[in-house]
N, CA and C atoms as an extended XYZ file, in Angstrom:
573
Properties=species:S:1:pos:R:3:atomname:S:1:resname:S:1:resid:I:1 pbc="F F F"
N        18.399       12.557      -27.739 N   MET     1
C        18.013       11.442      -28.605 CA  MET     1
C        17.897       10.148      -27.618 C   MET     1
N        16.730        9.628      -27.694 N   PRO     2
C        16.585        8.276      -26.711 CA  PRO     2
C        17.574        7.353      -27.120 C   PRO     2
N        18.025        6.779      -25.923 N   THR     3
C        19.039        5.505      -26.114 CA  THR     3
C        18.185        4.222      -26.432 C   THR     3
N        19.008        3.259      -26.977 N   THR     4
C        18.353        2.119      -27.334 CA  THR     4
C        17.563        1.468      -26.157 C   THR     4
N        18.139        1.517      -24.921 N   GLU     5
C        17.578        0.899      -23.803 CA  GLU     5
C        16.372        1.565      -23.507 C   GLU     5
N        16.238        3.041      -23.449 N   SER     6
C        15.163        3.825      -23.206 CA  SER     6
C        14.034        3.524      -24.240 C   SER     6
N        14.288        3.328      -25.436 N   LYS     7
C        13.366        2.993      -26.459 CA  LYS     7
C        12.661        1.745      -26.109 C   LYS     7
N        13.470        0.734      -25.840 N   ARG     8
C        12.908       -0.667      -25.447 CA  ARG     8
C        12.033       -0.526      -24.296 C   ARG     8
N        12.379        0.287      -23.174 N   GLU     9
C        11.659        0.463      -21.925 CA  GLU     9
C        10.449        1.164      -22.211 C   GLU     9
N        10.529        2.165      -23.189 N   ASN    10
C         9.153        2.938      -23.445 CA  ASN    10
C         8.216        1.783      -24.298 C   ASN    10
N         8.721        1.058      -25.197 N   ILE    11
C         7.931        0.045      -25.867 CA  ILE    11
C         7.249       -0.812      -24.710 C   ILE    11
N         8.037       -1.331      -23.856 N   LEU    12
C         7.556       -2.368      -22.800 CA  LEU    12
C         6.470       -1.590      -22.056 C   LEU    12
N         6.678       -0.305      -21.509 N   TYR    13
C         5.771        0.383      -20.793 CA  TYR    13
C         4.463        0.674      -21.465 C   TYR    13
N         4.604        1.097      -22.728 N   SER    14
C         3.416        1.431      -23.537 CA  SER    14
C         2.610        0.116      -23.887 C   SER    14
N         3.354       -0.927      -24.044 N   ALA    15
C         2.599       -2.335      -24.285 CA  ALA    15
C         1.936       -2.771      -23.089 C   ALA    15
N         2.607       -2.619      -21.922 N   LEU    16
C         1.895       -3.019      -20.664 CA  LEU    16
C         0.690       -2.277      -20.554 C   LEU    16
N         0.736       -0.847      -20.690 N   THR    17
C        -0.458       -0.131      -20.372 CA  THR    17
C        -1.588       -0.322      -21.391 C   THR    17
N        -1.296       -0.624      -22.588 N   LEU    18
C        -2.323       -0.807      -23.619 CA  LEU    18
C        -2.765       -2.198      -23.490 C   LEU    18
N        -2.030       -3.302      -23.258 N   PHE    19
C        -2.549       -4.470      -23.001 CA  PHE    19
C        -3.460       -4.488      -21.764 C   PHE    19
N        -3.104       -3.867      -20.770 N   ALA    20
C        -3.873       -3.778      -19.440 CA  ALA    20
C        -5.209       -3.154      -19.747 C   ALA    20
N        -5.179       -2.053      -20.449 N   GLU    21
C        -6.358       -1.320      -20.714 CA  GLU    21
C        -7.275       -1.918      -21.748 C   GLU    21
N        -6.769       -2.373      -22.767 N   ARG    22
C        -7.474       -2.793      -23.954 CA  ARG    22
C        -7.511       -4.254      -24.215 C   ARG    22
N        -6.606       -5.029      -23.692 N   GLY    23
C        -6.341       -6.339      -23.971 CA  GLY    23
C        -5.447       -6.604      -25.135 C   GLY    23
N        -5.046       -7.781      -25.207 N   PHE    24
C        -4.052       -8.198      -26.340 CA  PHE    24
C        -4.584       -8.074      -27.655 C   PHE    24
N        -5.722       -8.649      -27.873 N   ASP    25
C        -6.397       -8.597      -29.398 CA  ASP    25
C        -6.681       -7.196      -29.672 C   ASP    25
N        -7.161       -6.355      -28.862 N   ALA    26
C        -7.411       -4.910      -29.222 CA  ALA    26
C        -6.344       -3.968      -29.345 C   ALA    26
N        -5.149       -4.510      -28.974 N   THR    27
C        -4.017       -3.593      -29.064 CA  THR    27
C        -3.068       -4.041      -30.249 C   THR    27
N        -2.760       -3.007      -31.057 N   THR    28
C        -1.971       -3.176      -32.289 CA  THR    28
C        -0.554       -2.680      -32.183 C   THR    28
N         0.324       -3.121      -32.848 N   ILE    29
C         1.764       -2.757      -32.810 CA  ILE    29
C         1.867       -1.237      -33.285 C   ILE    29
N         1.045       -0.772      -34.094 N   PRO    30
C         1.021        0.817      -34.464 CA  PRO    30
C         0.572        1.468      -33.110 C   PRO    30
N        -0.404        1.055      -32.459 N   MET    31
C        -0.827        1.725      -31.179 CA  MET    31
C         0.308        1.715      -30.052 C   MET    31
N         1.036        0.638      -30.103 N   ILE    32
C         2.011        0.529      -29.007 CA  ILE    32
C         3.277        1.615      -29.493 C   ILE    32
N         3.483        1.632      -30.786 N   ALA    33
C         4.539        2.449      -31.467 CA  ALA    33
C         4.143        3.929      -31.122 C   ALA    33
N         3.009        4.374      -31.535 N   ASN    34
C         2.489        5.718      -31.298 CA  ASN    34
C         2.620        6.111      -29.827 C   ASN    34
N         2.185        5.164      -28.945 N   ASP    35
C         2.280        5.542      -27.501 CA  ASP    35
C         3.694        5.654      -26.940 C   ASP    35
N         4.556        4.773      -27.436 N   ALA    36
C         5.964        4.862      -27.125 CA  ALA    36
C         6.757        5.751      -27.900 C   ALA    36
N         6.211        6.451      -28.791 N   LYS    37
C         6.825        7.554      -29.548 CA  LYS    37
C         8.057        6.862      -30.323 C   LYS    37
N         7.855        5.661      -30.944 N   VAL    38
C         8.742        5.107      -31.875 CA  VAL    38
C         7.915        4.675      -33.043 C   VAL    38
N         8.821        4.238      -34.025 N   GLY    39
C         8.234        3.627      -35.387 CA  GLY    39
C         7.908        2.285      -35.127 C   GLY    39
N         6.943        1.758      -35.766 N   ALA    40
C         6.522        0.417      -35.666 CA  ALA    40
C         7.680       -0.463      -35.996 C   ALA    40
N         8.522       -0.097      -36.845 N   GLY    41
C         9.688       -0.914      -37.306 CA  GLY    41
C        10.621       -1.008      -36.198 C   GLY    41
N        10.741       -0.049      -35.296 N   THR    42
C        11.614       -0.105      -34.036 CA  THR    42
C        11.145       -1.201      -33.143 C   THR    42
N         9.887       -1.514      -32.989 N   ILE    43
C         9.329       -2.486      -32.120 CA  ILE    43
C         9.759       -3.862      -32.675 C   ILE    43
N         9.707       -3.988      -34.011 N   TYR    44
C        10.173       -5.297      -34.532 CA  TYR    44
C        11.806       -5.590      -34.461 C   TYR    44
N        12.423       -4.561      -34.197 N   ARG    45
C        13.994       -4.690      -33.986 CA  ARG    45
C        14.109       -5.336      -32.559 C   ARG    45
N        13.237       -5.098      -31.696 N   TYR    46
C        13.404       -5.746      -30.234 CA  TYR    46
C        12.509       -7.028      -30.112 C   TYR    46
N        11.472       -7.084      -30.789 N   PHE    47
C        10.466       -8.219      -30.660 CA  PHE    47
C        10.005       -8.636      -32.059 C   PHE    47
N        10.107       -9.998      -32.214 N   GLU    48
C         9.741      -10.631      -33.464 CA  GLU    48
C         8.308      -10.347      -33.915 C   GLU    48
N         7.428      -10.322      -32.920 N   ASN    49
C         5.988      -10.115      -33.333 CA  ASN    49
C         5.292       -9.707      -31.958 C   ASN    49
N         3.961       -9.539      -31.951 N   LYS    50
C         3.242       -9.095      -30.740 CA  LYS    50
C         3.210      -10.125      -29.751 C   LYS    50
N         3.187      -11.452      -30.165 N   GLU    51
C         3.237      -12.620      -29.276 CA  GLU    51
C         4.564      -12.522      -28.349 C   GLU    51
N         5.657      -12.421      -28.987 N   VAL    52
C         6.882      -12.401      -28.384 CA  VAL    52
C         6.966      -11.125      -27.360 C   VAL    52
N         6.387      -10.067      -27.814 N   LEU    53
C         6.314       -8.850      -26.859 CA  LEU    53
C         5.457       -9.198      -25.731 C   LEU    53
N         4.278       -9.615      -25.802 N   VAL    54
C         3.460       -9.906      -24.650 CA  VAL    54
C         3.939      -11.148      -23.767 C   VAL    54
N         4.559      -12.020      -24.417 N   ASN    55
C         5.197      -13.010      -23.519 CA  ASN    55
C         6.451      -12.458      -22.696 C   ASN    55
N         7.189      -11.473      -23.332 N   THR    56
C         8.298      -10.928      -22.685 CA  THR    56
C         7.711      -10.127      -21.480 C   THR    56
N         6.680       -9.415      -21.741 N   LEU    57
C         6.134       -8.744      -20.649 CA  LEU    57
C         5.607       -9.612      -19.518 C   LEU    57
N         4.838      -10.511      -19.908 N   PHE    58
C         4.002      -11.436      -18.962 CA  PHE    58
C         5.199      -12.146      -18.076 C   PHE    58
N         6.213      -12.694      -18.736 N   GLN    59
C         7.241      -13.371      -17.973 CA  GLN    59
C         7.925      -12.432      -17.021 C   GLN    59
N         8.354      -11.177      -17.469 N   HIS    60
C         8.841      -10.226      -16.712 CA  HIS    60
C         8.080       -9.859      -15.380 C   HIS    60
N         6.961       -9.559      -15.579 N   TYR    61
C         6.179       -9.094      -14.518 CA  TYR    61
C         5.677      -10.318      -13.545 C   TYR    61
N         5.313      -11.351      -14.142 N   VAL    62
C         5.175      -12.516      -13.184 CA  VAL    62
C         6.257      -12.857      -12.382 C   VAL    62
N         7.546      -12.893      -12.946 N   GLN    63
C         8.680      -12.981      -12.096 CA  GLN    63
C         8.842      -11.885      -11.121 C   GLN    63
N         8.830      -10.675      -11.532 N   LEU    64
C         8.872       -9.625      -10.502 CA  LEU    64
C         7.857       -9.846       -9.302 C   LEU    64
N         6.662      -10.144       -9.570 N   PHE    65
C         5.532      -10.392       -8.701 CA  PHE    65
C         5.929      -11.544       -7.838 C   PHE    65
N         6.421      -12.585       -8.303 N   THR    66
C         6.889      -13.725       -7.558 CA  THR    66
C         7.930      -13.390       -6.689 C   THR    66
N         8.953      -12.615       -7.115 N   ASP    67
C        10.162      -12.171       -6.310 CA  ASP    67
C         9.603      -11.284       -5.262 C   ASP    67
N         8.691      -10.460       -5.447 N   THR    68
C         8.068       -9.630       -4.441 CA  THR    68
C         7.419      -10.262       -3.314 C   THR    68
N         6.618      -11.306       -3.676 N   LEU    69
C         5.981      -12.127       -2.708 CA  LEU    69
C         6.894      -12.967       -1.850 C   LEU    69
N         7.899      -13.382       -2.463 N   LEU    70
C         9.007      -14.244       -1.785 CA  LEU    70
C        10.037      -13.591       -0.925 C   LEU    70
N        10.131      -12.267       -1.172 N   GLU    71
C        11.188      -11.547       -0.535 CA  GLU    71
C        10.780      -11.411        1.021 C   GLU    71
N        11.578      -11.964        1.811 N   ASP    72
C        11.516      -11.887        3.252 CA  ASP    72
C        10.301      -12.510        3.687 C   ASP    72
N         9.915      -13.701        2.978 N   TYR    73
C         8.490      -14.288        3.359 CA  TYR    73
C         8.720      -14.839        4.775 C   TYR    73
N         7.837      -14.607        5.552 N   PRO    74
C         7.882      -15.024        6.877 CA  PRO    74
C         7.393      -16.569        7.286 C   PRO    74
N         8.350      -17.412        6.819 N   LEU    75
C         7.982      -18.850        6.658 CA  LEU    75
C         7.567      -19.516        7.996 C   LEU    75
N         8.112      -19.190        9.124 N   GLY    76
C         7.938      -19.815       10.374 CA  GLY    76
C         6.801      -19.086       11.174 C   GLY    76
N         6.223      -18.141       10.574 N   HIS    77
C         5.262      -17.265       11.174 CA  HIS    77
C         3.667      -17.779       11.058 C   HIS    77
N         2.765      -17.214       11.632 N   SER    78
C         1.506      -17.567       11.654 CA  SER    78
C         0.943      -17.323       10.154 C   SER    78
N        -0.177      -18.082        9.903 N   ILE    79
C        -0.917      -17.894        8.576 CA  ILE    79
C        -1.253      -16.481        8.402 C   ILE    79
N        -1.735      -15.852        9.495 N   ARG    80
C        -2.305      -14.487        9.424 CA  ARG    80
C        -1.107      -13.463        9.119 C   ARG    80
N         0.097      -13.702        9.706 N   ASP    81
C         1.359      -12.891        9.413 CA  ASP    81
C         1.837      -13.142        7.894 C   ASP    81
N         1.627      -14.451        7.517 N   GLN    82
C         1.919      -14.730        6.057 CA  GLN    82
C         1.116      -13.999        5.073 C   GLN    82
N        -0.251      -13.978        5.384 N   PHE    83
C        -1.355      -13.318        4.677 CA  PHE    83
C        -0.923      -11.813        4.559 C   PHE    83
N        -0.665      -11.179        5.731 N   HIS    84
C        -0.299       -9.804        5.769 CA  HIS    84
C         1.025       -9.539        4.885 C   HIS    84
N         1.969      -10.332        4.965 N   HIS    85
C         3.095      -10.271        3.976 CA  HIS    85
C         2.704      -10.437        2.500 C   HIS    85
N         1.900      -11.345        2.159 N   LEU    86
C         1.364      -11.429        0.750 CA  LEU    86
C         0.557      -10.211        0.242 C   LEU    86
N        -0.266       -9.703        1.213 N   PHE    87
C        -1.098       -8.531        0.891 CA  PHE    87
C        -0.233       -7.257        0.700 C   PHE    87
N         0.792       -7.095        1.689 N   GLU    88
C         1.709       -6.004        1.506 CA  GLU    88
C         2.419       -6.041        0.252 C   GLU    88
N         2.897       -7.376       -0.123 N   GLY    89
C         3.535       -7.625       -1.392 CA  GLY    89
C         2.704       -7.067       -2.647 C   GLY    89
N         1.408       -7.450       -2.611 N   MET    90
C         0.424       -7.110       -3.725 CA  MET    90
C         0.484       -5.461       -3.811 C   MET    90
N         0.294       -4.810       -2.600 N   VAL    91
C         0.312       -3.426       -2.581 CA  VAL    91
C         1.583       -2.792       -3.133 C   VAL    91
N         2.727       -3.181       -2.733 N   ARG    92
C         4.166       -2.722       -3.140 CA  ARG    92
C         4.150       -2.906       -4.602 C   ARG    92
N         3.853       -4.167       -5.022 N   PHE    93
C         4.012       -4.392       -6.464 CA  PHE    93
C         3.106       -3.518       -7.329 C   PHE    93
N         1.872       -3.338       -6.869 N   THR    94
C         1.034       -2.492       -7.612 CA  THR    94
C         1.363       -1.090       -7.635 C   THR    94
N         2.065       -0.728       -6.407 N   ASN    95
C         2.490        0.755       -6.391 CA  ASN    95
C         3.704        0.986       -7.334 C   ASN    95
N         4.508       -0.027       -7.355 N   GLU    96
C         5.644        0.055       -8.271 CA  GLU    96
C         5.456       -0.266       -9.649 C   GLU    96
N         4.387       -0.894      -10.014 N   HIS    97
C         4.134       -1.366      -11.425 CA  HIS    97
C         2.657       -1.237      -11.661 C   HIS    97
N         2.088        0.030      -11.865 N   GLU    98
C         0.707        0.288      -11.933 CA  GLU    98
C        -0.219       -0.776      -12.610 C   GLU    98
N         0.036       -1.019      -13.920 N   HIS    99
C        -0.772       -1.940      -14.656 CA  HIS    99
C        -0.391       -3.322      -14.578 C   HIS    99
N         0.633       -3.779      -14.052 N   ALA   100
C         1.152       -5.029      -14.217 CA  ALA   100
C         0.341       -6.203      -13.533 C   ALA   100
N        -0.144       -5.955      -12.195 N   LEU   101
C        -0.985       -7.082      -11.616 CA  LEU   101
C        -2.373       -7.238      -12.502 C   LEU   101
N        -2.978       -6.167      -12.916 N   TYR   102
C        -4.292       -6.300      -13.788 CA  TYR   102
C        -3.892       -6.942      -14.963 C   TYR   102
N        -2.756       -6.707      -15.731 N   PHE   103
C        -2.302       -7.320      -16.903 CA  PHE   103
C        -2.052       -8.839      -16.581 C   PHE   103
N        -1.492       -9.237      -15.453 N   ILE   104
C        -1.237      -10.587      -15.286 CA  ILE   104
C        -2.642      -11.374      -15.123 C   ILE   104
N        -3.566      -10.770      -14.338 N   LYS   105
C        -4.785      -11.261      -14.048 CA  LYS   105
C        -5.637      -11.525      -15.337 C   LYS   105
N        -5.650      -10.593      -16.225 N   THR   106
C        -6.459      -10.602      -17.500 CA  THR   106
C        -5.774      -11.421      -18.561 C   THR   106
N        -4.550      -11.713      -18.448 N   HIS   107
C        -3.949      -12.531      -19.471 CA  HIS   107
C        -3.312      -13.907      -19.143 C   HIS   107
N        -3.635      -14.293      -17.917 N   ASN   108
C        -2.994      -15.532      -17.331 CA  ASN   108
C        -3.453      -16.758      -18.047 C   ASN   108
N        -4.470      -16.840      -18.628 N   ALA   109
C        -4.980      -18.034      -19.366 CA  ALA   109
C        -5.222      -17.744      -20.845 C   ALA   109
N        -4.462      -16.915      -21.344 N   ALA   110
C        -4.491      -16.454      -22.849 CA  ALA   110
C        -4.024      -17.564      -23.776 C   ALA   110
N        -4.478      -17.641      -24.936 N   TYR   111
C        -4.098      -18.577      -25.880 CA  TYR   111
C        -2.693      -18.276      -26.502 C   TYR   111
N        -2.189      -17.093      -26.432 N   PHE   112
C        -0.908      -16.807      -26.937 CA  PHE   112
C         0.252      -17.031      -25.997 C   PHE   112
N         0.117      -17.200      -24.683 N   LEU   113
C         1.223      -17.555      -23.830 CA  LEU   113
C         1.966      -18.780      -24.151 C   LEU   113
N         3.279      -18.720      -24.254 N   ASP   114
C         4.112      -19.843      -24.443 CA  ASP   114
C         4.378      -20.623      -23.216 C   ASP   114
N         5.073      -21.670      -23.348 N   GLU   115
C         5.516      -22.608      -22.304 CA  GLU   115
C         6.212      -21.847      -21.082 C   GLU   115
N         7.163      -20.985      -21.426 N   THR   116
C         7.801      -20.301      -20.245 CA  THR   116
C         6.878      -19.374      -19.611 C   THR   116
N         5.987      -18.741      -20.248 N   SER   117
C         5.037      -17.865      -19.478 CA  SER   117
C         4.076      -18.776      -18.644 C   SER   117
N         3.648      -19.785      -19.200 N   ARG   118
C         2.823      -20.769      -18.330 CA  ARG   118
C         3.509      -21.308      -17.165 C   ARG   118
N         4.775      -21.614      -17.277 N   GLU   119
C         5.531      -22.188      -16.162 CA  GLU   119
C         5.778      -21.159      -15.093 C   GLU   119
N         5.964      -19.844      -15.525 N   ARG   120
C         6.344      -18.841      -14.545 CA  ARG   120
C         5.019      -18.538      -13.758 C   ARG   120
N         3.903      -18.569      -14.456 N   PHE   121
C         2.708      -18.251      -13.909 CA  PHE   121
C         2.378      -19.439      -12.894 C   PHE   121
N         2.521      -20.683      -13.296 N   GLU   122
C         2.290      -21.852      -12.415 CA  GLU   122
C         3.171      -21.764      -11.187 C   GLU   122
N         4.376      -21.228      -11.241 N   LYS   123
C         5.248      -20.974      -10.003 CA  LYS   123
C         4.490      -19.951       -9.268 C   LYS   123
N         4.210      -19.056       -9.625 N   LEU   124
C         3.469      -17.919       -8.899 CA  LEU   124
C         2.214      -18.477       -8.200 C   LEU   124
N         1.361      -19.210       -8.851 N   LEU   125
C         0.228      -19.901       -8.330 CA  LEU   125
C         0.557      -20.909       -7.161 C   LEU   125
N         1.750      -21.569       -7.543 N   SER   126
C         2.027      -22.628       -6.437 CA  SER   126
C         2.478      -21.951       -5.123 C   SER   126
N         2.904      -20.723       -5.128 N   ILE   127
C         3.162      -19.983       -3.902 CA  ILE   127
C         1.922      -19.758       -3.072 C   ILE   127
N         0.929      -19.212       -3.789 N   LEU   128
C        -0.427      -18.886       -3.207 CA  LEU   128
C        -1.022      -20.147       -2.849 C   LEU   128
N        -1.052      -21.229       -3.766 N   ARG   129
C        -1.563      -22.480       -3.212 CA  ARG   129
C        -1.109      -23.042       -2.048 C   ARG   129
N         0.334      -23.126       -2.052 N   ASP   130
C         1.083      -23.530       -0.760 CA  ASP   130
C         0.624      -22.875        0.469 C   ASP   130
N         0.438      -21.525        0.407 N   PHE   131
C        -0.060      -20.766        1.579 CA  PHE   131
C        -1.315      -21.149        1.901 C   PHE   131
N        -2.262      -21.242        0.942 N   LEU   132
C        -3.617      -21.595        1.185 CA  LEU   132
C        -3.830      -22.996        1.667 C   LEU   132
N        -3.044      -23.891        1.110 N   ASP   133
C        -3.233      -25.399        1.524 CA  ASP   133
C        -2.625      -25.573        3.047 C   ASP   133
N        -1.567      -24.746        3.311 N   LYS   134
C        -1.054      -24.825        4.771 CA  LYS   134
C        -2.199      -24.319        5.711 C   LYS   134
N        -2.779      -23.182        5.278 N   GLY   135
C        -3.793      -22.500        6.109 CA  GLY   135
C        -4.988      -23.329        6.299 C   GLY   135
N        -5.422      -24.147        5.232 N   LYS   136
C        -6.434      -25.161        5.290 CA  LYS   136
C        -6.141      -26.252        6.235 C   LYS   136
N        -4.861      -26.732        6.220 N   GLU   137
C        -4.382      -27.857        7.046 CA  GLU   137
C        -4.505      -27.511        8.535 C   GLU   137
N        -4.256      -26.103        8.857 N   GLU   138
C        -4.228      -25.551       10.226 CA  GLU   138
C        -5.691      -25.140       10.438 C   GLU   138
N        -6.683      -25.329        9.718 N   HIS   139
C        -8.062      -24.870        9.873 CA  HIS   139
C        -8.055      -23.345        9.973 C   HIS   139
N        -7.238      -22.573        9.433 N   LYS   140
C        -7.206      -21.097        9.555 CA  LYS   140
C        -7.808      -20.498        8.237 C   LYS   140
N        -7.872      -21.296        7.119 N   ILE   141
C        -8.348      -20.779        5.895 CA  ILE   141
C        -9.635      -21.582        5.504 C   ILE   141
N       -10.635      -21.036        4.844 N   ARG   142
C       -11.796      -21.752        4.479 CA  ARG   142
C       -11.525      -22.894        3.591 C   ARG   142
N       -12.294      -23.893        3.766 N   GLU   143
C       -12.292      -25.136        2.835 CA  GLU   143
C       -12.901      -24.759        1.527 C   GLU   143
N       -12.345      -23.938        0.819 N   LEU   144
C       -12.932      -23.697       -0.592 CA  LEU   144
C       -11.642      -23.988       -1.629 C   LEU   144
N       -11.991      -24.233       -2.852 N   PRO   145
C       -10.819      -24.450       -3.800 CA  PRO   145
C        -9.955      -23.242       -3.907 C   PRO   145
N        -8.729      -23.536       -3.845 N   SER   146
C        -7.651      -22.360       -3.955 CA  SER   146
C        -8.023      -21.502       -4.974 C   SER   146
N        -8.339      -21.871       -6.099 N   LYS   147
C        -8.595      -20.878       -7.073 CA  LYS   147
C        -9.693      -19.903       -6.796 C   LYS   147
N       -10.776      -20.419       -6.127 N   ALA   148
C       -11.802      -19.430       -5.574 CA  ALA   148
C       -11.365      -18.537       -4.611 C   ALA   148
N       -10.456      -18.974       -3.661 N   LEU   149
C        -9.839      -18.193       -2.722 CA  LEU   149
C        -9.018      -17.120       -3.300 C   LEU   149
N        -8.113      -17.432       -4.220 N   ILE   150
C        -7.370      -16.519       -4.992 CA  ILE   150
C        -8.110      -15.514       -5.692 C   ILE   150
N        -9.110      -15.860       -6.290 N   ALA   151
C       -10.194      -15.035       -7.059 CA  ALA   151
C       -10.656      -13.908       -6.040 C   ALA   151
N       -11.051      -14.413       -4.923 N   ILE   152
C       -11.692      -13.447       -3.911 CA  ILE   152
C       -10.703      -12.505       -3.458 C   ILE   152
N        -9.392      -12.906       -3.244 N   ILE   153
C        -8.396      -11.823       -2.854 CA  ILE   153
C        -8.060      -10.944       -3.937 C   ILE   153
N        -7.705      -11.593       -5.081 N   PHE   154
C        -7.103      -10.618       -6.032 CA  PHE   154
C        -8.384       -9.900       -6.769 C   PHE   154
N        -9.448      -10.457       -6.837 N   GLY   155
C       -10.583       -9.692       -7.404 CA  GLY   155
C       -10.837       -8.550       -6.704 C   GLY   155
N       -11.072       -8.569       -5.290 N   GLY   156
C       -11.407       -7.379       -4.579 CA  GLY   156
C       -10.263       -6.458       -4.558 C   GLY   156
N        -8.995       -6.916       -4.624 N   PHE   157
C        -7.836       -5.974       -4.458 CA  PHE   157
C        -7.721       -5.203       -5.788 C   PHE   157
N        -7.913       -5.895       -6.914 N   LEU   158
C        -7.834       -5.133       -8.318 CA  LEU   158
C        -9.027       -4.218       -8.421 C   LEU   158
N       -10.132       -4.466       -7.913 N   GLU   159
C       -11.193       -3.515       -8.048 CA  GLU   159
C       -10.955       -2.299       -7.196 C   GLU   159
N       -10.521       -2.467       -6.183 N   LEU   160
C        -9.895       -1.443       -5.155 CA  LEU   160
C        -9.082       -0.547       -5.938 C   LEU   160
N        -8.022       -1.125       -6.578 N   TYR   161
C        -7.022       -0.251       -7.312 CA  TYR   161
C        -7.504        0.347       -8.519 C   TYR   161
N        -8.633       -0.120       -9.143 N   LYS   162
C        -9.349        0.534      -10.221 CA  LYS   162
C        -9.917        1.736       -9.781 C   LYS   162
N       -10.461        1.722       -8.549 N   LEU   163
C       -11.296        2.802       -7.927 CA  LEU   163
C       -10.256        3.951       -7.566 C   LEU   163
N        -9.240        3.469       -6.992 N   ILE   164
C        -8.133        4.450       -6.674 CA  ILE   164
C        -7.555        5.293       -7.908 C   ILE   164
N        -7.202        4.360       -8.899 N   ARG   165
C        -6.751        4.997      -10.224 CA  ARG   165
C        -7.765        5.862      -10.789 C   ARG   165
N        -9.085        5.572      -10.652 N   ALA   166
C       -10.004        6.547      -11.267 CA  ALA   166
C       -10.261        7.690      -10.378 C   ALA   166
N        -9.632        7.786       -9.182 N   GLY   167
C        -9.863        8.863       -8.210 CA  GLY   167
C       -11.224        8.840       -7.536 C   GLY   167
N       -11.871        7.702       -7.582 N   GLU   168
C       -13.079        7.571       -6.908 CA  GLU   168
C       -13.048        7.509       -5.392 C   GLU   168
N       -11.912        6.810       -4.882 N   ILE   169
C       -11.533        6.819       -3.590 CA  ILE   169
C       -10.038        7.102       -3.279 C   ILE   169
N        -9.688        7.530       -2.168 N   GLU   170
C        -8.250        7.918       -2.082 CA  GLU   170
C        -7.569        6.828       -1.091 C   GLU   170
N        -6.469        6.391       -1.719 N   ALA   171
C        -5.579        5.380       -1.090 CA  ALA   171
C        -4.882        5.940        0.237 C   ALA   171
N        -5.290        5.239        1.357 N   SER   172
C        -4.601        5.676        2.603 CA  SER   172
C        -4.077        4.406        3.358 C   SER   172
N        -3.228        4.543        4.321 N   GLU   173
C        -2.863        3.358        5.118 CA  GLU   173
C        -4.140        2.808        5.769 C   GLU   173
N        -5.029        3.581        6.192 N   GLU   174
C        -6.093        3.148        6.958 CA  GLU   174
C        -7.107        2.285        5.963 C   GLU   174
N        -7.288        2.890        4.709 N   LEU   175
C        -8.076        2.131        3.728 CA  LEU   175
C        -7.452        0.757        3.361 C   LEU   175
N        -6.054        0.756        3.226 N   LEU   176
C        -5.414       -0.544        2.862 CA  LEU   176
C        -5.638       -1.430        3.953 C   LEU   176
N        -5.455       -1.087        5.210 N   ALA   177
C        -5.384       -2.058        6.377 CA  ALA   177
C        -6.940       -2.503        6.420 C   ALA   177
N        -7.981       -1.693        6.197 N   GLY   178
C        -9.270       -2.090        6.269 CA  GLY   178
C        -9.501       -3.173        5.121 C   GLY   178
N        -8.939       -2.856        3.869 N   VAL   179
C        -9.135       -3.861        2.802 CA  VAL   179
C        -8.445       -5.129        3.034 C   VAL   179
N        -7.141       -5.078        3.678 N   GLU   180
C        -6.504       -6.415        4.065 CA  GLU   180
C        -7.416       -7.109        5.020 C   GLU   180
N        -7.820       -6.451        6.043 N   ALA   181
C        -8.813       -7.109        7.143 CA  ALA   181
C        -9.995       -7.820        6.369 C   ALA   181
N       -10.519       -7.056        5.435 N   SER   182
C       -11.757       -7.479        4.810 CA  SER   182
C       -11.384       -8.787        3.959 C   SER   182
N       -10.304       -8.609        3.137 N   CYS   183
C        -9.872       -9.874        2.462 CA  CYS   183
C        -9.543      -11.058        3.289 C   CYS   183
N        -8.830      -10.734        4.466 N   TRP   184
C        -8.579      -11.873        5.417 CA  TRP   184
C        -9.921      -12.425        5.845 C   TRP   184
N       -10.876      -11.563        6.322 N   ASP   185
C       -12.140      -12.133        6.820 CA  ASP   185
C       -12.831      -12.973        5.785 C   ASP   185
N       -12.586      -12.630        4.488 N   ALA   186
C       -13.304      -13.357        3.404 CA  ALA   186
C       -12.840      -14.685        3.196 C   ALA   186
N       -11.409      -14.974        3.532 N   VAL   187
C       -10.816      -16.282        3.202 CA  VAL   187
C       -10.551      -17.101        4.506 C   VAL   187
N       -10.505      -16.553        5.666 N   ARG   188
C       -10.204      -17.160        6.843 CA  ARG   188
C       -11.368      -18.069        7.275 C   ARG   188
N       -10.871      -19.062        8.018 N   SER   189
C       -11.945      -20.043        8.670 CA  SER   189
C       -12.573      -19.427        9.828 C   SER   189
N       -13.915      -19.535        9.801 N   HIS   190
C       -14.708      -18.834       10.880 CA  HIS   190
C       -15.101      -19.842       12.049 C   HIS   190
N       -14.442      -20.953       12.004 N   GLU   191
C       -14.798      -22.061       13.042 CA  GLU   191
C       -14.433      -21.704       14.283 C   GLU   191
């Protein structure tokens, strides 16, 4: 018989997968319950409603991603070394939490996010903006708006992972190194 903790974890995993695949509005509590193999009432024992559930997920995964990027951050190193660290963090996070980065990307401006979710996402963005601003000051990063640069990096990365998950290309160290180099070339200054 599943434990209380495993039921909650199954609900969270199913919700993450369905929100990432279908979006918040197209995902229902009965769908999550069916996927998690629990009754819909069980979900309401853990989460007051779907908005509380999605905010719980969003806050959890944004914090995990933030922690992943900050872990052993090479503060005194070159912009290129810092970019490598951030890219490796994206790879590690995506490998450990398959749907989480796509979920964050597709829900970060959603109407249902509460203040805590928005604050956590803003903290994540500030890490990326600080890196990009420092790179611009050093003339190592293109003089484009930070949001555009973030979109270039994450957009390309997430499309790559969709192809890997679909089995259309095989993930390898060589492929990831090439993608990292391509993302770097896309955002670095060519002066």
